[in-house]
Coordinates of C-alpha atoms in Angstrom, one line a residue:
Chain A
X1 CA 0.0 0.0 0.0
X2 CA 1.6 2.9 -1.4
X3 CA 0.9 6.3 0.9
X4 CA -0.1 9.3 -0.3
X5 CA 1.2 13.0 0.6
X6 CA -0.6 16.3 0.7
X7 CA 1.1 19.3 -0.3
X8 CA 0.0 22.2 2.7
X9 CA -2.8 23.6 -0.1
X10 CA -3.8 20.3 -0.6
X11 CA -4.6 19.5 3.0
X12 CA -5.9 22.9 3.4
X13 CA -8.1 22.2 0.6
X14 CA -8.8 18.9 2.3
X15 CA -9.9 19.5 5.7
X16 CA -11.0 23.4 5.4
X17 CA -8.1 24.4 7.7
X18 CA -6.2 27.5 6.5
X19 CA -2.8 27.2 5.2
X20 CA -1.9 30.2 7.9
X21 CA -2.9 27.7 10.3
X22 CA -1.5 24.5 9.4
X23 CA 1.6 26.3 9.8
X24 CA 1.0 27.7 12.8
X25 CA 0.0 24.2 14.2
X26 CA 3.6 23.1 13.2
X27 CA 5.4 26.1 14.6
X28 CA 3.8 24.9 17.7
X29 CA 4.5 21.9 17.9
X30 CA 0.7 20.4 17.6
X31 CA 0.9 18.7 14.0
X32 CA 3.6 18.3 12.3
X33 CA 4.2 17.5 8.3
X34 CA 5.0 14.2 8.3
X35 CA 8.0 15.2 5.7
X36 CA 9.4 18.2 5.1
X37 CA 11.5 19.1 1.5
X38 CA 15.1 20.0 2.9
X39 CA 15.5 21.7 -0.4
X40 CA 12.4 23.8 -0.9
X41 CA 11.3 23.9 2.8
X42 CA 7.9 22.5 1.4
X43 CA 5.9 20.5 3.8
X44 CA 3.7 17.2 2.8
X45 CA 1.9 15.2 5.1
X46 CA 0.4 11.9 4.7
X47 CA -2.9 10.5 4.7
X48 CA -3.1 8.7 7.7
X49 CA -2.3 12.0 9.6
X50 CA -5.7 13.7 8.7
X51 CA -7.4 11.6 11.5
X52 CA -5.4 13.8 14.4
X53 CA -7.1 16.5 12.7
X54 CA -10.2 15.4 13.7
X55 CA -9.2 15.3 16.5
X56 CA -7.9 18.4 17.1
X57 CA -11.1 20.0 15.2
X58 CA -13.6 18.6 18.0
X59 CA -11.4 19.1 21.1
X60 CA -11.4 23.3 19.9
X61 CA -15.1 23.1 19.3
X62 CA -16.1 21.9 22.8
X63 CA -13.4 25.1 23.7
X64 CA -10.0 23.4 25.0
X65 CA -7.1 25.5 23.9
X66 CA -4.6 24.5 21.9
X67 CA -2.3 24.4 24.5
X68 CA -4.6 21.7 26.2
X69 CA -4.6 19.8 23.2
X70 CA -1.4 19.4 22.8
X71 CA -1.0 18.0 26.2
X72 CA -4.4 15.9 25.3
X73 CA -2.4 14.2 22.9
X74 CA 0.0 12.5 24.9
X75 CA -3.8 11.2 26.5
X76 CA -4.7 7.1 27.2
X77 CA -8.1 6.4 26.1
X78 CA -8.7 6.7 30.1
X79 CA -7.1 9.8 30.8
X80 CA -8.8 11.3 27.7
X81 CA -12.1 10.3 29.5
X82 CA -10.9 12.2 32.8
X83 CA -10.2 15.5 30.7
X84 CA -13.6 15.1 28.8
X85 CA -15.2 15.0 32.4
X86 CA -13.2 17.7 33.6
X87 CA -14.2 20.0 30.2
X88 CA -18.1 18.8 31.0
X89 CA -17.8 21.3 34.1
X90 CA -15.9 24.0 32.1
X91 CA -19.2 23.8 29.6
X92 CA -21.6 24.2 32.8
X93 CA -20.2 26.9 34.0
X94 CA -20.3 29.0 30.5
X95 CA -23.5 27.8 30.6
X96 CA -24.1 29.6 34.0
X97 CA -22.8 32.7 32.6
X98 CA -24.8 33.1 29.8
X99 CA -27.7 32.6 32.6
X100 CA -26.6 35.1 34.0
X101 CA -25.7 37.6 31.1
X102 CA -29.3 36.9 30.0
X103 CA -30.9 37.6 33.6
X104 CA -28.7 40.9 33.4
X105 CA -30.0 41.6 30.3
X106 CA -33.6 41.0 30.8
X107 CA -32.9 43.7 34.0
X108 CA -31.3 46.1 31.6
X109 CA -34.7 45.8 29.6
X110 CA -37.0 46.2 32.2
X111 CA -35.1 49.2 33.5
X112 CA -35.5 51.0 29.9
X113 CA -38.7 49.9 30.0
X114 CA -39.4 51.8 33.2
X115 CA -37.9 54.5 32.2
X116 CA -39.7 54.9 28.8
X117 CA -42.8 54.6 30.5
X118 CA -42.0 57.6 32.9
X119 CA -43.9 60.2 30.5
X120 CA -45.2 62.7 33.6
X121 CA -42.3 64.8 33.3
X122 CA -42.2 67.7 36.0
X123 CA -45.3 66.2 38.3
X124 CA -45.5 64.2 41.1
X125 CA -47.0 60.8 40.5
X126 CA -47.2 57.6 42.7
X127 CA -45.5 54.3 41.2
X128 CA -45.3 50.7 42.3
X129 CA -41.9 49.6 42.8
X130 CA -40.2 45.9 42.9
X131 CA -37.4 45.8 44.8
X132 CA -34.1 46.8 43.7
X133 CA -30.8 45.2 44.8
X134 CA -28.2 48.3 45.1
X135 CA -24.5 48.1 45.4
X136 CA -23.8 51.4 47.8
X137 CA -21.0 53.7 49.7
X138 CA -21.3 56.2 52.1
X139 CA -20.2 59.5 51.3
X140 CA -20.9 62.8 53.4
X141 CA -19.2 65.3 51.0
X142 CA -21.6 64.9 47.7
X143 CA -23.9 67.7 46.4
X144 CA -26.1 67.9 43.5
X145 CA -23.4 70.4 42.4
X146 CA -20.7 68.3 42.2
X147 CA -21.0 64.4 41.4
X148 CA -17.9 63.4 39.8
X149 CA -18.3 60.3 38.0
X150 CA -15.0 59.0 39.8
X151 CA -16.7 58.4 42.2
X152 CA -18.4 55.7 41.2
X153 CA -15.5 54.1 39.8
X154 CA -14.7 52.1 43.3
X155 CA -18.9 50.7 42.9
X156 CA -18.0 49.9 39.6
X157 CA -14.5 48.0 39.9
X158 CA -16.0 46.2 42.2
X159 CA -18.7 45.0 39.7
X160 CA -15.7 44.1 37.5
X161 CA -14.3 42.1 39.9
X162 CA -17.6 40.4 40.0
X163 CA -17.9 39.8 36.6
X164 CA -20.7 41.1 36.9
X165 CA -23.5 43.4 34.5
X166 CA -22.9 47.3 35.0
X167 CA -26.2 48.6 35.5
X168 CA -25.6 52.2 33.7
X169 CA -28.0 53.8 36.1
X170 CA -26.8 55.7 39.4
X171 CA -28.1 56.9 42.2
X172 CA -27.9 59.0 45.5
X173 CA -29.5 59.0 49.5
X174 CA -30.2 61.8 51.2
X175 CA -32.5 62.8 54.6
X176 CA -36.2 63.9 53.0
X177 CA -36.7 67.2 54.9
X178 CA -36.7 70.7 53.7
X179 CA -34.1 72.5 52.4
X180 CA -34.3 76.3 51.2
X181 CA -30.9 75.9 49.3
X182 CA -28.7 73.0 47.5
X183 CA -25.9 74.1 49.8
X184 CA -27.8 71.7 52.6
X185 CA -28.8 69.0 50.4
X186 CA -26.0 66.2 51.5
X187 CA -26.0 62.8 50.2
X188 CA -25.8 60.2 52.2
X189 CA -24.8 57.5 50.0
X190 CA -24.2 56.7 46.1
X191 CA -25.2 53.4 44.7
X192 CA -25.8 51.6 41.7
X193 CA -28.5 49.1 40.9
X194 CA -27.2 45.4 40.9
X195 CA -28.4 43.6 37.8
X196 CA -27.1 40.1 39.4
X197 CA -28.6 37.8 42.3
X198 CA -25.5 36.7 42.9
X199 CA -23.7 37.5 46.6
X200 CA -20.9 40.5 46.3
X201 CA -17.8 39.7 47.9
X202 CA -14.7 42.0 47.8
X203 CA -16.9 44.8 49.2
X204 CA -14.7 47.9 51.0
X205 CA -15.6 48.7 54.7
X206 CA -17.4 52.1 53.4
X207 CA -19.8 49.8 50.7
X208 CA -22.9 48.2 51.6
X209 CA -24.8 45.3 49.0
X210 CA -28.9 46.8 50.5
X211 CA -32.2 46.3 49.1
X212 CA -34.8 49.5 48.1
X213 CA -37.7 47.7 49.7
X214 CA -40.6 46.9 47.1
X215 CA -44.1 49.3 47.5
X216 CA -45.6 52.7 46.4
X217 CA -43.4 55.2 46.0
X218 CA -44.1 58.9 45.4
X219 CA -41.8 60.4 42.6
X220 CA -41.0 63.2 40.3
X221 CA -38.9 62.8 37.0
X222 CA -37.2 65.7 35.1
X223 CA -34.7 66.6 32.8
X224 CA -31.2 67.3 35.4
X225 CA -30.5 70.4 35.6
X226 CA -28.9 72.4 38.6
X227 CA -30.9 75.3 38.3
X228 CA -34.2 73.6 38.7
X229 CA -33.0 70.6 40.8
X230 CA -34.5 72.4 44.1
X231 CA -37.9 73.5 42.9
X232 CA -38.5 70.1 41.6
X233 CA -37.7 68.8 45.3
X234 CA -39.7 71.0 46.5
X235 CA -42.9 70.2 44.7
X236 CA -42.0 66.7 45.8
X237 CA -41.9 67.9 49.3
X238 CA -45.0 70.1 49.7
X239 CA -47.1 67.6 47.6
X240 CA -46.3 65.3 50.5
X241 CA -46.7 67.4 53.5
X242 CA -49.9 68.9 52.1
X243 CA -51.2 65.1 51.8
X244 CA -50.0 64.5 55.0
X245 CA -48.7 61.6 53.6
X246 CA -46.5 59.0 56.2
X247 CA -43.1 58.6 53.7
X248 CA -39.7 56.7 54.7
X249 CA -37.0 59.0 56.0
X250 CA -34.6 59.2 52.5
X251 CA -34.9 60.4 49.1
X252 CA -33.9 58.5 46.2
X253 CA -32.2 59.8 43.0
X254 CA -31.4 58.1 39.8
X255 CA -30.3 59.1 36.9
X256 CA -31.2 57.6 33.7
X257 CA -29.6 58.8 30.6
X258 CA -31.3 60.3 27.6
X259 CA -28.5 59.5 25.2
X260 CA -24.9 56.9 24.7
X261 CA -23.2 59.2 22.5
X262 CA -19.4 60.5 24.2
X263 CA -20.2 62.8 21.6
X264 CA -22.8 64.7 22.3
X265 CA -24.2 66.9 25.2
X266 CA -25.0 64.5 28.2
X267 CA -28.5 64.5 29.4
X268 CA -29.6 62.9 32.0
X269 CA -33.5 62.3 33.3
X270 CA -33.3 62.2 37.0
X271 CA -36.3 60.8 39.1
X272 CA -36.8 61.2 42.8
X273 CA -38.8 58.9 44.8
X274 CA -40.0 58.2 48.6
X275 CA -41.1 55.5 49.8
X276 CA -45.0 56.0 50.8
X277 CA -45.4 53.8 54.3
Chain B
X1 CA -18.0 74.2 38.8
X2 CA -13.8 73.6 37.5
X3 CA -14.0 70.2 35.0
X4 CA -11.5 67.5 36.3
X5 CA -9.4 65.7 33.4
X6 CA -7.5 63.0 33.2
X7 CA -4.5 61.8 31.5
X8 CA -5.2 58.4 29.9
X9 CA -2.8 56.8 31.9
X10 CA -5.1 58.3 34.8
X11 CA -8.4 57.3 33.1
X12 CA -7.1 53.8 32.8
X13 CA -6.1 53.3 36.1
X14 CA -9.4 54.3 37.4
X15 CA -11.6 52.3 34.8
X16 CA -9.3 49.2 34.7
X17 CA -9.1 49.5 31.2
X18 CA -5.8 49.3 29.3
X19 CA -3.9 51.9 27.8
X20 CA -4.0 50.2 24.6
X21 CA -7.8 49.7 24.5
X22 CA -8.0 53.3 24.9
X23 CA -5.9 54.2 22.4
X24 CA -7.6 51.6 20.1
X25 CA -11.3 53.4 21.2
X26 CA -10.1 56.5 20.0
X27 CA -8.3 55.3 17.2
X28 CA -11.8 53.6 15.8
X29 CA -14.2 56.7 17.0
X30 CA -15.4 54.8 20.1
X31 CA -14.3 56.7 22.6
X32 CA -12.6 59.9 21.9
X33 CA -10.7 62.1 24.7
X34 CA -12.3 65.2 25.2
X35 CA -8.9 66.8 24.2
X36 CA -5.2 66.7 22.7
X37 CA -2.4 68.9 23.5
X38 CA -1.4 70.3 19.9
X39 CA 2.1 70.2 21.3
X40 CA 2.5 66.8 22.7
X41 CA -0.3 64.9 21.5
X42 CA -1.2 63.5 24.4
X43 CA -4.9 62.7 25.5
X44 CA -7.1 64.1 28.3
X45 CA -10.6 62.8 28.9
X46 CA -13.0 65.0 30.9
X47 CA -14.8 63.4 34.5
X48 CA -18.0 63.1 32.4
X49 CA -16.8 61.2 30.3
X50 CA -16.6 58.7 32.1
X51 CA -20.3 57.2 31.9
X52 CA -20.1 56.6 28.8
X53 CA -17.5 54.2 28.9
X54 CA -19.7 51.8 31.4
X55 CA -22.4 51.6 29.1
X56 CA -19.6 50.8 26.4
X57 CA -19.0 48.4 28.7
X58 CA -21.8 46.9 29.5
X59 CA -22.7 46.8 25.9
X60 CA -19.6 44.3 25.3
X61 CA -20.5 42.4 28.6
X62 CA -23.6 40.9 27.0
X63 CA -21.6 40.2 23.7
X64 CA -22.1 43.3 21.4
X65 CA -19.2 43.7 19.0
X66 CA -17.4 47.5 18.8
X67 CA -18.6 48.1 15.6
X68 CA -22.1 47.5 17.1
X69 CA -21.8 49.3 20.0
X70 CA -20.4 52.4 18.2
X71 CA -23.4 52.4 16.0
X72 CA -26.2 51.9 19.2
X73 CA -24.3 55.1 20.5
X74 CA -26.9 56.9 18.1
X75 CA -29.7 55.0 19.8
X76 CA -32.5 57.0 21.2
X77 CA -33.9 54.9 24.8
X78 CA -36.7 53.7 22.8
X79 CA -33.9 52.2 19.9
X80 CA -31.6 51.0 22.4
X81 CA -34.3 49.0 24.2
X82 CA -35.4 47.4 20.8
X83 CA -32.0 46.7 20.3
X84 CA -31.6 44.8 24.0
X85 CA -34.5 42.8 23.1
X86 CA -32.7 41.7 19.2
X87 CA -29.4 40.8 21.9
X88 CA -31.4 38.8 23.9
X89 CA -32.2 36.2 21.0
X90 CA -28.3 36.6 20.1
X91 CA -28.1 35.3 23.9
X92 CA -30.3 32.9 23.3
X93 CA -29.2 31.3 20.1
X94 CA -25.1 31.4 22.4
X95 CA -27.5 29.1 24.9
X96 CA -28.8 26.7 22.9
X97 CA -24.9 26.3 20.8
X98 CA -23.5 25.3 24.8
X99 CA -26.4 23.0 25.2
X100 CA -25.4 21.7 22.0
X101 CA -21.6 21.5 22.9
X102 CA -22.8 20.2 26.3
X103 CA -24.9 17.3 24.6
X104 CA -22.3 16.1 22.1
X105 CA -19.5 16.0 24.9
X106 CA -21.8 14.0 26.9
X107 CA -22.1 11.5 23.6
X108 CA -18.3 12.0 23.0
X109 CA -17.8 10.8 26.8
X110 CA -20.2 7.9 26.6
X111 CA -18.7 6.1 23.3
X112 CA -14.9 6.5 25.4
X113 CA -16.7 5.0 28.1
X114 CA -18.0 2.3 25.7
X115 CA -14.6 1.8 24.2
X116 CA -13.0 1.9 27.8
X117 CA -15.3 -1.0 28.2
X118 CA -14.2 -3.0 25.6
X119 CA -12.1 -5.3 27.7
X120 CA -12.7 -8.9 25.8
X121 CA -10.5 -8.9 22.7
X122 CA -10.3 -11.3 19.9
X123 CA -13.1 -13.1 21.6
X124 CA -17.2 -12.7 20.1
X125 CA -19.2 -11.0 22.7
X126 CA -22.8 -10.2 22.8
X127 CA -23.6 -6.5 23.6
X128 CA -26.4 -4.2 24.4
X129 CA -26.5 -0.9 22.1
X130 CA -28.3 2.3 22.0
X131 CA -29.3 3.8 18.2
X132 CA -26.9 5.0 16.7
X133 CA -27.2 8.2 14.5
X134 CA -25.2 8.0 11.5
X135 CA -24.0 10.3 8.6
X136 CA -23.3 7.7 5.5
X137 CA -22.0 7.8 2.0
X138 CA -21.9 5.3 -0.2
X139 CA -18.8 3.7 -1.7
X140 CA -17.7 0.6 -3.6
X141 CA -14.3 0.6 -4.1
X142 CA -13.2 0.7 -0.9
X143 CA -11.8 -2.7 1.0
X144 CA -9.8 -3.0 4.8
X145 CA -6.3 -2.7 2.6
X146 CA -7.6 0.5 1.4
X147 CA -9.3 3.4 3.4
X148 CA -8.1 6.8 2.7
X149 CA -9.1 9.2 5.4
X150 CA -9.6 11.3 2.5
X151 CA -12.7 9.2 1.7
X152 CA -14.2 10.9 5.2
X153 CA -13.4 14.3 4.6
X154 CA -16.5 14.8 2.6
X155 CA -18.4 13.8 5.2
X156 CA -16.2 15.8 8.0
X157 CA -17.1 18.6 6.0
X158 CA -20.3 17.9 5.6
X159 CA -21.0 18.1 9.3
X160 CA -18.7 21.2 9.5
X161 CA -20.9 23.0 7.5
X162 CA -23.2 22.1 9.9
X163 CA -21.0 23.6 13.1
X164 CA -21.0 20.1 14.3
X165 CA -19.2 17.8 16.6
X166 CA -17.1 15.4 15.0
X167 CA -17.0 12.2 16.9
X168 CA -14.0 10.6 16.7
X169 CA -15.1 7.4 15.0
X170 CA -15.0 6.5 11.8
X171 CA -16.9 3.0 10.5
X172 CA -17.8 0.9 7.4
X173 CA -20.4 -0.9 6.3
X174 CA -20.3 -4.0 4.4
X175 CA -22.4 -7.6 3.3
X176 CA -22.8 -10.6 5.9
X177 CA -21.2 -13.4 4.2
X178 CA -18.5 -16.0 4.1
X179 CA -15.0 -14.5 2.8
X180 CA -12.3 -16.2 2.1
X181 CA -10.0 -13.6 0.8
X182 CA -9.9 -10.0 1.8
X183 CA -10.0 -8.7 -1.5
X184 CA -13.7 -10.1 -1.9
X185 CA -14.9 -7.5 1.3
X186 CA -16.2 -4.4 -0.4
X187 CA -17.3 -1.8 1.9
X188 CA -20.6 -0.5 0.7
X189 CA -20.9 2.6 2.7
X190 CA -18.3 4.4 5.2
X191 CA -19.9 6.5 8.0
X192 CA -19.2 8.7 11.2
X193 CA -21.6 8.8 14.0
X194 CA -23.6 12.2 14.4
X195 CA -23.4 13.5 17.8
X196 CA -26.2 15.8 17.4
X197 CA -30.0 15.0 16.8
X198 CA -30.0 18.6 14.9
X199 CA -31.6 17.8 10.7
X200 CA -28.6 17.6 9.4
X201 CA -29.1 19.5 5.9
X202 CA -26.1 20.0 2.9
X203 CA -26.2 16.6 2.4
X204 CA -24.4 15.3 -1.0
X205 CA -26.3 13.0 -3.1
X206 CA -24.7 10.5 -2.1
X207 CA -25.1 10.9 1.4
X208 CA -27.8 9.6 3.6
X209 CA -28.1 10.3 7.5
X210 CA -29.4 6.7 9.2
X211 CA -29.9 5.3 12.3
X212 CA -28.2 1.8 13.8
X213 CA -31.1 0.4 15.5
X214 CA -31.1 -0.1 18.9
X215 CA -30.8 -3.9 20.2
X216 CA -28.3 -7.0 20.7
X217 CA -25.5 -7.1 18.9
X218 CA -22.8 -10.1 18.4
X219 CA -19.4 -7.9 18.1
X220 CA -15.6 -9.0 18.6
X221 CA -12.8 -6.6 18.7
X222 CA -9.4 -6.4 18.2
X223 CA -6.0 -4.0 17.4
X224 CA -6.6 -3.3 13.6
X225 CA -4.1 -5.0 11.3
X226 CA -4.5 -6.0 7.9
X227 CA -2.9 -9.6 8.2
X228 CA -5.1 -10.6 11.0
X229 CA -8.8 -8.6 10.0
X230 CA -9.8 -12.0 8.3
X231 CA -9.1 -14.3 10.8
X232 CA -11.2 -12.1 13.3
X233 CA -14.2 -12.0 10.3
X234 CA -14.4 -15.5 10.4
X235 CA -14.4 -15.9 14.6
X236 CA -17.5 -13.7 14.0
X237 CA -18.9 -15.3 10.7
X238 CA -18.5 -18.8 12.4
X239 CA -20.2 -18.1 16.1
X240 CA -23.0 -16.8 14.7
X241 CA -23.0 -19.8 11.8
X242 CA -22.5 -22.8 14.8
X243 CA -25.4 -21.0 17.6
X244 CA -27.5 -20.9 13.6
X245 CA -28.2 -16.8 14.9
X246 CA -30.8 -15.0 13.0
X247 CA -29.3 -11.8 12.1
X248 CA -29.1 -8.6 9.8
X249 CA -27.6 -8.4 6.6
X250 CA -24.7 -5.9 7.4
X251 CA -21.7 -6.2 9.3
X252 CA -20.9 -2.8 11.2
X253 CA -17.3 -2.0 11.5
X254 CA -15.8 0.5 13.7
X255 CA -12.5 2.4 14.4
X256 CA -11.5 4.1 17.7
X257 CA -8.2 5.4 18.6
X258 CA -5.9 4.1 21.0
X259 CA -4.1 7.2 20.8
X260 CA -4.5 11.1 19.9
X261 CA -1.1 12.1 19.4
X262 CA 0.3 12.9 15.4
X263 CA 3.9 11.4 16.6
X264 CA 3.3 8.4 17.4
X265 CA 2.7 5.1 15.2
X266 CA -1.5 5.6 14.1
X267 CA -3.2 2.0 16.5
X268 CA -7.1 1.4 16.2
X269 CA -9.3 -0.7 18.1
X270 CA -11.7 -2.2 15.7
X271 CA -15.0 -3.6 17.1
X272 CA -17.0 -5.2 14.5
X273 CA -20.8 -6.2 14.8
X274 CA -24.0 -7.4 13.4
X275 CA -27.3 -7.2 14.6
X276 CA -29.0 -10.2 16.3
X277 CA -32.9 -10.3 14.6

């Protein structure tokens, strides 16, 4: 039984593997011509070597790296089973992932959702609320004036550390009483919605993981703007004292934004909301 | 209010993304800096910034490419949620491939676990199997002296196409009879085993997806060489001729490796079998 070689385009041809890449799978050592031309350099390989192709092929599509391969080679039958086990629990867990990318996203939805529906601009209204799962960190220096973005970097590394779905909503706490200027107006915190159920480890000894208790909440929603940040909490304020309504002791902010261009203007809806008790 | 900048050696620091990257974003329009020094080139990137490179972010946490994400920078609320809800069958479809992956592993780990099992050689033996799945093609000039792994790169491709596990076993098919000589054995069909129960569609004319009914099976197996396939034939051919078995008209043969590696010297199991009627 004579043998038959394969010129590189041959095999290439053969087995839909790139030329590019057969020669990158030599370089590194993870299939080799079977001859190579000491005159020309040329490489041929033989028939009987196509099969470790195959191999190759379905060990990358159930996502081992070549690097694995090649030590998969060297594999008994029995050990081979062992690493096919082991990749089984690799495959769950990307599995789990996805889960969880698609339970972020469905939250990332339902938050654009919510705010699309917010249409009463400039009016108090009452909402239901579900609960909402907030990554948070104390502060005592923050004003409506000045929110630098920094500062939610720390809330946001540690999402990232998590692996976790940004939410690309933020928020702020402060006391609900009445102020006459923005000078007052303190916040207590700064948070931003968790999209995951997962538990939060690696939190600093200022952050909190809390939960913005489910209910009816009384809001207002306008475009941010300093200017007209107090009136706005105002109207909030009165329409709750002149109700006499029973409300929780802190305000929530969160701004939404209007557009994801680092291009143009940035405009932000911000909604306030108390918790009605 | 004074705007804070940052150099991008700062910005990095405090978003965890590289250097690099940020070059990159600005290089492809993603994410610009808010300003150059004319004199030194170098970047600054304003606090405000900042926000937008979270939802940039976030975009590529649930799998959106750049080029995608550039263009859903345009995206009014109302786009970008339609757009969320087109990811979330992306998300889907990534779900169902890893179930996919996830099943055909499974399959993958069962036939090693049927090979591993294999323990009598060169003996006939009387086995339980599951259906088998196969993708066929239909040959006549092929015999056990001759069986290019050429022959199966049609149907490797085939199942390619398809974004398909390959399995890792090859097999034959060929008439129940008395042979006294290996050159009267004519395969008439070679085949691979489908690891998925997907419709497998591309299919060459000559190519026919079938199933190996479930049921008993007389089998015997053995290290393939050509010198002693015959004597190991006739083992089979005469058990089932002495116990007068009722069986089907095809004799299955199959290949597995004994090893995975290109460098070493190609061994096979062979198990061959025919169906008890």
């Amino acid at each position: 039984m004579e043998e038959k070689h394969y010129s590189i385009g041959e095999l290439a041809k053969l087995t839909n593997i790139s030329v590019q890449t057969l020669r990158y799978y030599d370089q590194i050592g993870l299939f080799k011509p079977s001859y190579v031309d000491p005159k020309t350099n040329y490489r041929y390989y033989k028939d009987a070597q196509l099969y470790y192709l195959d191999i190759i092929k379905s060990l990358k599509y159930i996502g081992v790296s070549l690097e694995e391969i090649k030590a998969a080679q060297k594999f008994t039958p029995a050990e081979l089973l062992s690493f096919l086990q082991k990749q089984e629990s690799v495959i769950e867990n990307q599995i789990n992932r996805m889960y969880e990318i698609r339970q972020s996203l469905y939250k990332t939805k339902r938050q654009m959702e919510e705010q699309l529906a917010i249409d009463v601009m400039d009016t108090v209204y009452i909402k239901n609320e579900e609960a909402l799962r907030i990554l948070s960190i104390h502060t005592n220096e923050l004003t409506p004036y000045h929110i630098p973005n920094t500062y939610y970097s720390s809330l946001i590394k540690t999402l990232e550390i998590e692996n976790s779905l940004l939410s690309n909503r933020y928020g702020c706490i402060y006391p609900f009483r009445q102020y006459d200027s923005l000078d007052e107006l303190h916040y207590s915190h700064i948070f931003t919605p968790l999209l995951t159920d997962r538990y939060i480890t690696h939190l600093t000894s200022d952050m909190e993981v809390k939960t913005i208790r489910a209910g009816r909440y009384a809001c207002i929603a306008f475009i941010f703007e300093q200017d007209t940040y107090l009136t706005h909490y105002q109207k909030l304020y009165h329409y709750i004292e002149e109700k006499q309504l029973n409300v929780g002791p802190v305000v929530y902010e969160i701004f939404m934004p209007l557009n994801y261009s680092p291009n143009e203007e940035d405009q932000f809806i911000v909604e306030l909301k108390i918790k009605l008790l």
